[in-house]
Short mmCIF file of C-alpha atoms in Angstrom, two decimals:
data_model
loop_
_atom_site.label_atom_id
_atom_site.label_comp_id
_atom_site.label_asym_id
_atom_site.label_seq_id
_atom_site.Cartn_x
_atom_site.Cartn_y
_atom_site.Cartn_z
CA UNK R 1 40.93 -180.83 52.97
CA UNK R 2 37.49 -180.09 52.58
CA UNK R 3 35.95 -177.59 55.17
CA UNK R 4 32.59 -178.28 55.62
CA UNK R 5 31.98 -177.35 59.18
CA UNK R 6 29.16 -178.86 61.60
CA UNK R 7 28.95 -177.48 65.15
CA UNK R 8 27.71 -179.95 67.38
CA UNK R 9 25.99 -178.34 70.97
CA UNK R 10 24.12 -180.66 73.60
CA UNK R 11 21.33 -179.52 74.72
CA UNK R 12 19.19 -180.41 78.35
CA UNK R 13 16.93 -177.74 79.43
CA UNK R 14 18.51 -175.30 77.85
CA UNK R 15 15.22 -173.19 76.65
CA UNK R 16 16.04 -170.03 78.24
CA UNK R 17 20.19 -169.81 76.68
CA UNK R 18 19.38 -171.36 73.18
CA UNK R 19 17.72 -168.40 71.50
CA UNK R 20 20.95 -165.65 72.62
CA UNK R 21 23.14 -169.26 71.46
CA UNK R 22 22.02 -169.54 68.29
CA UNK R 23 22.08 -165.81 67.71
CA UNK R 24 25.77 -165.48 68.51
CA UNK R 25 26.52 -168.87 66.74
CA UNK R 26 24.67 -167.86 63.61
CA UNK R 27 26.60 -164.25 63.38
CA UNK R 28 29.73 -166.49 63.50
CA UNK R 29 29.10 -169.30 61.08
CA UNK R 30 27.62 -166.71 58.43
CA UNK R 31 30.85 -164.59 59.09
CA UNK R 32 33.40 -167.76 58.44
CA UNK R 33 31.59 -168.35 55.08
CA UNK R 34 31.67 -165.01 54.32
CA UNK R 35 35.39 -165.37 55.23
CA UNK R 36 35.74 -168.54 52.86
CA UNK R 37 36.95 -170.53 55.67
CA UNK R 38 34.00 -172.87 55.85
CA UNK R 39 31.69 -173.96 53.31
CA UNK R 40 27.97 -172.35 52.51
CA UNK R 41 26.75 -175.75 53.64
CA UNK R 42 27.67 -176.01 56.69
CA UNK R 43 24.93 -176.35 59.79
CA UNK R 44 24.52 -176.06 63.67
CA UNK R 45 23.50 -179.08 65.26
CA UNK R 46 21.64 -178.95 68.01
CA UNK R 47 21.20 -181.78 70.25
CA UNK R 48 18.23 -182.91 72.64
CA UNK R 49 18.88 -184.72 75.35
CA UNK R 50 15.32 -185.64 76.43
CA UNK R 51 14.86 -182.22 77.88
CA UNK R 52 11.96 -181.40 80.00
CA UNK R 53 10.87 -177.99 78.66
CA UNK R 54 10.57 -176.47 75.50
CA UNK R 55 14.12 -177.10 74.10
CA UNK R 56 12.92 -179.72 71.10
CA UNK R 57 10.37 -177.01 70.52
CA UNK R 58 12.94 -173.88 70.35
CA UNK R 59 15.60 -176.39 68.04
CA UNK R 60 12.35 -177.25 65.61
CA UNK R 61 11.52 -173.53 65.53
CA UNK R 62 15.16 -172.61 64.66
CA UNK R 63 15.33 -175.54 61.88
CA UNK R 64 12.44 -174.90 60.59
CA UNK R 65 13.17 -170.52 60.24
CA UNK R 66 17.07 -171.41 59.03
CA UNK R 67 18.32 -174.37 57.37
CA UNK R 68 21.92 -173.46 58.90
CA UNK R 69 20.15 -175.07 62.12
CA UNK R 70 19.71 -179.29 61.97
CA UNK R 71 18.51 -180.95 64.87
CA UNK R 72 18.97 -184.07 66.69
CA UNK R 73 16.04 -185.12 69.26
CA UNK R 74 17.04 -188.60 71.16
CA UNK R 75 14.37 -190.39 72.40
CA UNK R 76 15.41 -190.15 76.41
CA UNK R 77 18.33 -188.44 78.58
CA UNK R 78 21.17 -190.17 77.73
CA UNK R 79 23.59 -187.92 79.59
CA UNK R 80 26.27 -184.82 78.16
CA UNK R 81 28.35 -187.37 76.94
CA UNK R 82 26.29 -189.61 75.21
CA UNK R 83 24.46 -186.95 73.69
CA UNK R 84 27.70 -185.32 72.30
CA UNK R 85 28.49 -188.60 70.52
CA UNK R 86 25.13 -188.61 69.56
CA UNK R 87 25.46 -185.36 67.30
CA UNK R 88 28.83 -186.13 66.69
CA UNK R 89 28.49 -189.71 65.11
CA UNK R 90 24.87 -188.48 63.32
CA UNK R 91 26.98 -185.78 60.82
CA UNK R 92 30.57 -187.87 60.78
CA UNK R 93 29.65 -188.77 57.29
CA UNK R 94 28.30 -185.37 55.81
CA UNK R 95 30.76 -183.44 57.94
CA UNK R 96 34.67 -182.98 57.00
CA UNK R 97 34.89 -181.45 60.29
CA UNK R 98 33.21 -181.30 63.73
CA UNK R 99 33.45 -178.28 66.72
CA UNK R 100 31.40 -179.77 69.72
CA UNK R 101 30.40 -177.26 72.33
CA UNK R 102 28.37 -176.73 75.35
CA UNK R 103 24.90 -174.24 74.91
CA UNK R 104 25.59 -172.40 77.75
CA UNK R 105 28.12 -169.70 76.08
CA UNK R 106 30.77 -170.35 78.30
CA UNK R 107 33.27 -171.49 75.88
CA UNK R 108 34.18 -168.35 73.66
CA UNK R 109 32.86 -169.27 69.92
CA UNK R 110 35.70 -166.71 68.65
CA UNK R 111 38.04 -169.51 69.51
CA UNK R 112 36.37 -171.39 66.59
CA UNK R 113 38.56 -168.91 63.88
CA UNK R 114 41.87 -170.66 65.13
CA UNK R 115 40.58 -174.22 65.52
CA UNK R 116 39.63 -173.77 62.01
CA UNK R 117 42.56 -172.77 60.96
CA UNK R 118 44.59 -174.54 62.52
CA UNK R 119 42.52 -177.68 60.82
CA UNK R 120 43.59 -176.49 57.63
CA UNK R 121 47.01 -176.15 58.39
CA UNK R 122 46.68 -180.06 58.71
CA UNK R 123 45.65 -180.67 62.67
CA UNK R 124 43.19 -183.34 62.93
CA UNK R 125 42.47 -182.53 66.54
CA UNK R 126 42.27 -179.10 67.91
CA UNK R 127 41.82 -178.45 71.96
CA UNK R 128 39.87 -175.43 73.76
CA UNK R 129 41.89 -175.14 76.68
CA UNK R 130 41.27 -172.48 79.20
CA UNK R 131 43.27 -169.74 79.92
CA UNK R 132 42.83 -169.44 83.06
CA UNK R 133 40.56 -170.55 85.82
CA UNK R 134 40.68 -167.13 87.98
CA UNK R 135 37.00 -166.85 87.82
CA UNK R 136 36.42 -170.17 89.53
CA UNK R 137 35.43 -170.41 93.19
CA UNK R 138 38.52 -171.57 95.24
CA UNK R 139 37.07 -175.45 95.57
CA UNK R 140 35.99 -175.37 91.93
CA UNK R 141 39.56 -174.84 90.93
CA UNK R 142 41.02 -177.11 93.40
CA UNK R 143 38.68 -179.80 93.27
CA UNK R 144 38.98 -179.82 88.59
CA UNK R 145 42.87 -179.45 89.10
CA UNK R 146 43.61 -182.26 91.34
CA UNK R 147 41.05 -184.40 88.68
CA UNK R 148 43.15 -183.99 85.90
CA UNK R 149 46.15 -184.55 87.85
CA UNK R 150 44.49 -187.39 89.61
CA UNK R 151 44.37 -188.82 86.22
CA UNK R 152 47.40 -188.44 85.09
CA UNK R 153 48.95 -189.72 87.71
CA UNK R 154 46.87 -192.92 87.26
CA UNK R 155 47.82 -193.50 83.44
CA UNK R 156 45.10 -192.05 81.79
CA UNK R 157 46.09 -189.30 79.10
CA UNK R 158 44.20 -185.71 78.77
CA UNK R 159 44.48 -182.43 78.20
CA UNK R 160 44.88 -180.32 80.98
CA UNK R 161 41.98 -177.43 81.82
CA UNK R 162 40.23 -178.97 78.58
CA UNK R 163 36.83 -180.12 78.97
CA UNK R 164 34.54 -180.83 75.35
CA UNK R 165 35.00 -177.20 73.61
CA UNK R 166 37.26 -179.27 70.39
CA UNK R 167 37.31 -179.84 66.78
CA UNK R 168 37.45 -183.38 65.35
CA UNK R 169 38.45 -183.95 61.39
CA UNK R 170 36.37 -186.32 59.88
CA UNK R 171 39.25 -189.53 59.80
CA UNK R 172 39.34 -188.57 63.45
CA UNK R 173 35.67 -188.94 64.09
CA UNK R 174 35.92 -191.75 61.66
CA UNK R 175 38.29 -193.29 64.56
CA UNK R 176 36.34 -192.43 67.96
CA UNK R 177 33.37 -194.46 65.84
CA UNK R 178 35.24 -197.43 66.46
CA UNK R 179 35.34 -197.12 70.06
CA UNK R 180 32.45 -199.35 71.79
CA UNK R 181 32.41 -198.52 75.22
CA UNK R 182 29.14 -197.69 77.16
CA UNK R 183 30.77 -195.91 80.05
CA UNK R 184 31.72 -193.00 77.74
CA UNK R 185 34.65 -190.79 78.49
CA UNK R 186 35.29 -188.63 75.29
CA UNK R 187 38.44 -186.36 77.21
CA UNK R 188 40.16 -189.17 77.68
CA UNK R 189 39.47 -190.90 74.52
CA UNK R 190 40.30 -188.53 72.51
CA UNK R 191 44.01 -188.30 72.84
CA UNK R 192 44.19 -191.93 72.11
CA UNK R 193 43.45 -191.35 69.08
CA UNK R 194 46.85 -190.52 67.79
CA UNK R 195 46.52 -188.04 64.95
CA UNK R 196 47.85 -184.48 64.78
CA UNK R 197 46.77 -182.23 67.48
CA UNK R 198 47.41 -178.87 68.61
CA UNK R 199 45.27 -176.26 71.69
CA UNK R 200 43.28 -173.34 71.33
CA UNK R 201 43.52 -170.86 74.33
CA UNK R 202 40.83 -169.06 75.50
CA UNK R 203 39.10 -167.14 78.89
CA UNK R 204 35.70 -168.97 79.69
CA UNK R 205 33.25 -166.58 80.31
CA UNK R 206 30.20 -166.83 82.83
CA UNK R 207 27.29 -169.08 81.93
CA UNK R 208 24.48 -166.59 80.04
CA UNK R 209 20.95 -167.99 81.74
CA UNK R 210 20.05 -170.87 83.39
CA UNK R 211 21.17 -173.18 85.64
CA UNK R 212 24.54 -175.38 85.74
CA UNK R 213 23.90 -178.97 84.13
CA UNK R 214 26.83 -180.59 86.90
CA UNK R 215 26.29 -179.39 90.33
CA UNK R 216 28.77 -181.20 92.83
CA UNK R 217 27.02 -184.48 92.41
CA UNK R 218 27.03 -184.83 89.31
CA UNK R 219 30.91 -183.51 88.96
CA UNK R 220 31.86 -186.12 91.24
CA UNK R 221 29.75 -189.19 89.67
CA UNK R 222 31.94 -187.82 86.02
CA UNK R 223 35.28 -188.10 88.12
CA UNK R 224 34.61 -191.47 89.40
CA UNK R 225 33.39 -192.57 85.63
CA UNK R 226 36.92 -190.84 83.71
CA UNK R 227 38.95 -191.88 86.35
CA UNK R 228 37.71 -196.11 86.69
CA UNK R 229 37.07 -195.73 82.36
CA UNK R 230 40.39 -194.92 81.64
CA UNK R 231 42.63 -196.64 85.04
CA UNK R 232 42.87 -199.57 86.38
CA UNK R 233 45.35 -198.63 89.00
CA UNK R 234 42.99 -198.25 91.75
CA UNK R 235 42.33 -202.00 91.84
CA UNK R 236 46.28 -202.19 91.71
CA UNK R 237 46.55 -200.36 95.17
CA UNK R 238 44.48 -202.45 96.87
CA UNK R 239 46.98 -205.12 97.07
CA UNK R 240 49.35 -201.83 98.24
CA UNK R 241 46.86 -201.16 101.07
CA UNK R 242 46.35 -204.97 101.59
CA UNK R 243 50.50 -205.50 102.65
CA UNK R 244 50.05 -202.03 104.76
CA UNK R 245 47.37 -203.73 106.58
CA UNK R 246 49.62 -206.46 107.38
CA UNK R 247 52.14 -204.89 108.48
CA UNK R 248 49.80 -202.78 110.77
CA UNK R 249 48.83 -206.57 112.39
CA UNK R 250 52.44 -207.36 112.53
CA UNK R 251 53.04 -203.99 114.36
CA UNK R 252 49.88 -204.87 117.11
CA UNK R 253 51.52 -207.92 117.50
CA UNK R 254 54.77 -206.43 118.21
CA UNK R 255 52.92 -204.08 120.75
CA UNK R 256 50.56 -206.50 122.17
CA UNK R 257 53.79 -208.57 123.37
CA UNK R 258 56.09 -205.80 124.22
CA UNK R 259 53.40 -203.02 125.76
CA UNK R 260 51.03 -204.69 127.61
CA UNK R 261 47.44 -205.51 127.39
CA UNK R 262 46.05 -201.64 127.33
CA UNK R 263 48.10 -200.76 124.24
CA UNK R 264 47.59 -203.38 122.47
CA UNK R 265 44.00 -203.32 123.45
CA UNK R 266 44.03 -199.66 121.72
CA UNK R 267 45.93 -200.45 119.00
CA UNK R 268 43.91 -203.57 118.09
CA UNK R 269 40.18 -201.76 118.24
CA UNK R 270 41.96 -199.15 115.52
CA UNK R 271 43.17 -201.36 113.63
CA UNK R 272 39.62 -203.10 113.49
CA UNK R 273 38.07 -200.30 112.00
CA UNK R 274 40.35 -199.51 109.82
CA UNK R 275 40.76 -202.83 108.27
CA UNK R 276 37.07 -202.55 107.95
CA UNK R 277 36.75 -199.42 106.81
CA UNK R 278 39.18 -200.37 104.19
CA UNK R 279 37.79 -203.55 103.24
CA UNK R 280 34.38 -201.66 102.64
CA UNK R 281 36.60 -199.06 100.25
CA UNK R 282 38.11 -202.26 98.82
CA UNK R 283 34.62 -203.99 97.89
CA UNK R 284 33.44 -200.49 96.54
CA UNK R 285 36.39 -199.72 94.17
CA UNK R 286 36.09 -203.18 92.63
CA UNK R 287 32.29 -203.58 92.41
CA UNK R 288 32.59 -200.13 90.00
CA UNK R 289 35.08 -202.18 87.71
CA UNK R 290 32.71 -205.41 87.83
CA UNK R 291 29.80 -202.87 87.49
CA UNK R 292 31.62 -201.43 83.94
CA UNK R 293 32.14 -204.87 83.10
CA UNK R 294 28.62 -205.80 83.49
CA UNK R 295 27.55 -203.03 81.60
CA UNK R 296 29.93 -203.41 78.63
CA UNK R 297 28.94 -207.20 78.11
CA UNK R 298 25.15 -205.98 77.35
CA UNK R 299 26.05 -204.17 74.70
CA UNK R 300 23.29 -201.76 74.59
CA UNK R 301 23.17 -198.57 72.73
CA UNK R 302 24.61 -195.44 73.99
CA UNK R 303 21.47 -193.46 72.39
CA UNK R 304 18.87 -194.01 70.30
CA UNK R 305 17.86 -190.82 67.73
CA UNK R 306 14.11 -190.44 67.33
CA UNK R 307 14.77 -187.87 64.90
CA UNK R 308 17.04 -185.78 62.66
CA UNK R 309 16.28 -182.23 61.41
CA UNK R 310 18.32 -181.43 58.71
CA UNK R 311 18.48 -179.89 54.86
CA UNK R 312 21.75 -180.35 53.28
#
């Protein structure tokens, strides 16, 4: 295995973290080649996501002071995701493997040792998964629990407290390349992937400066996008709720002949809205599918690069 390393970190407003980032990441990529683990060559790849402030301007500065530092500007906000793959599929073919992280120093960079070597003990896939979430508000932890289990429950396969903090070989990246889809899910992609895999524990630490990137919004817009990109089961219980319904009608007919006029009177103007409320649900869950479908057909391009910083 070759070990020529290239961390890959999105990057959206992230003017006032990125200079204490690329400190800390620096110390630790000089201190792995030092080590022998990964090779001199190896960079830090620093993604713009059409940010609004100076980010392009801090990733230039840093490329243009240390060659370990490449940069990737895209030419509008494509989103975490898409910007991910962007760095990711930019280096697949000068990189024999990939660590993709977020620039907010949450996820603990001394995890990278392990996923390192636990890529040259022959895993082609290698997990950040938190330790713990005690730090997390009460809703936070509730709300990202019953996601993943959401998910699982539905059919779709990923790895539990995990979120992007990974390492990719190159035949693995190699194999997400083939994978077309515009509405991108990478934590649930990933496992389908197949190869050898193995987790990386670690405690996520508080965010160093700046502001969160997914506020509640946001968080739920990503739930509704893994959950319909990997599931179709949602459409499937529809036709569950559909024979409920009947049976509900059946039942106000049952009442409407046995309990007089008033109850069934009652039991009829519920039953009204909540067929329609239901039908609306209905209408909603499918036109996401039809809206996925839609967008898949088009074809068009997850991101476009305006430009790549890099000296090999």
């Amino acid at each position: 295995m070759g070990n020529r390393l290239f961390v890959v970190i999105p990057c959206y407003n992230e003017e006032e973290v990125l200079p204490e980032t690329s400190r800390r990441i620096s110390e630790k990529m000089r201190a792995l080649i030092s080590a022998g683990k990964i090779a001199e060559n190896s960079r830090v790849v620093l993604v713009n996501d059409g940010s609004k402030d100076r980010t392009w301007e801090i990733i230039c500065g840093l490329h243009k002071k240390d060659s370990l530092f490449s940069g990737v500007n895209l030419s509008r906000n494509r989103g975490h995701q898409n910007a991910l793959l962007a760095g990711l599929l930019t280096v697949k073919d000068l990189a024999d493997m990939t660590i993709s992280m977020d620039a907010d120093l949450q996820d603990d960079i001394n995890a990278i040792d392990e996923m390192v070597d636990k890529y040259l003990s022959g895993c082609d896939v290698v997990y950040g998964v938190r330790s713990s979430r005690e730090k997390d508000t009460f809703f936070k932890r509730f709300t990202a629990e019953s996601f993943y289990r959401l998910i699982r429950n539905l059919g779709g396969e990923v790895v539990f407290n995990h979120a992007d903090y990974r390492l990719l070989s190159r035949r693995a990246l190699d194999a997400l390349s083939q994978y077309g889809e515009t509405n991108l899910f990478l934590r649930g992609i990933i496992p389908m992937l197949g190869f050898k895999s193995d987790i990386v524990t670690y405690e996520r630490g508080e965010r160093f400066a700046g502001e969160s990137k997914y506020p509640l919004k946001k968080m739920l817009a990503f739930a509704v996008e893994g959950i319909t990109s990997l599931s179709a089961k949602p459409m499937r219980l529809i036709l569950g709720l559909g024979a409920i319904m009947l049976l509900f009608g059946l039942i106000s007919l049952i009442i409407s002949i046995a309990g007089g006029s008033s109850a069934a009177f009652n039991f009829m103007t519920f039953s009204i809205w909540a067929v329609g409320g239901l039908i609306l649900i209905s209408l909603g869950v499918v036109g996401e599918y039809v809206g996925k479908i839609y967008l898949e057909t088009k074809k068009r391009p997850r991101f476009i690069v305006e430009s790549f910083l890099h000296e090999d």
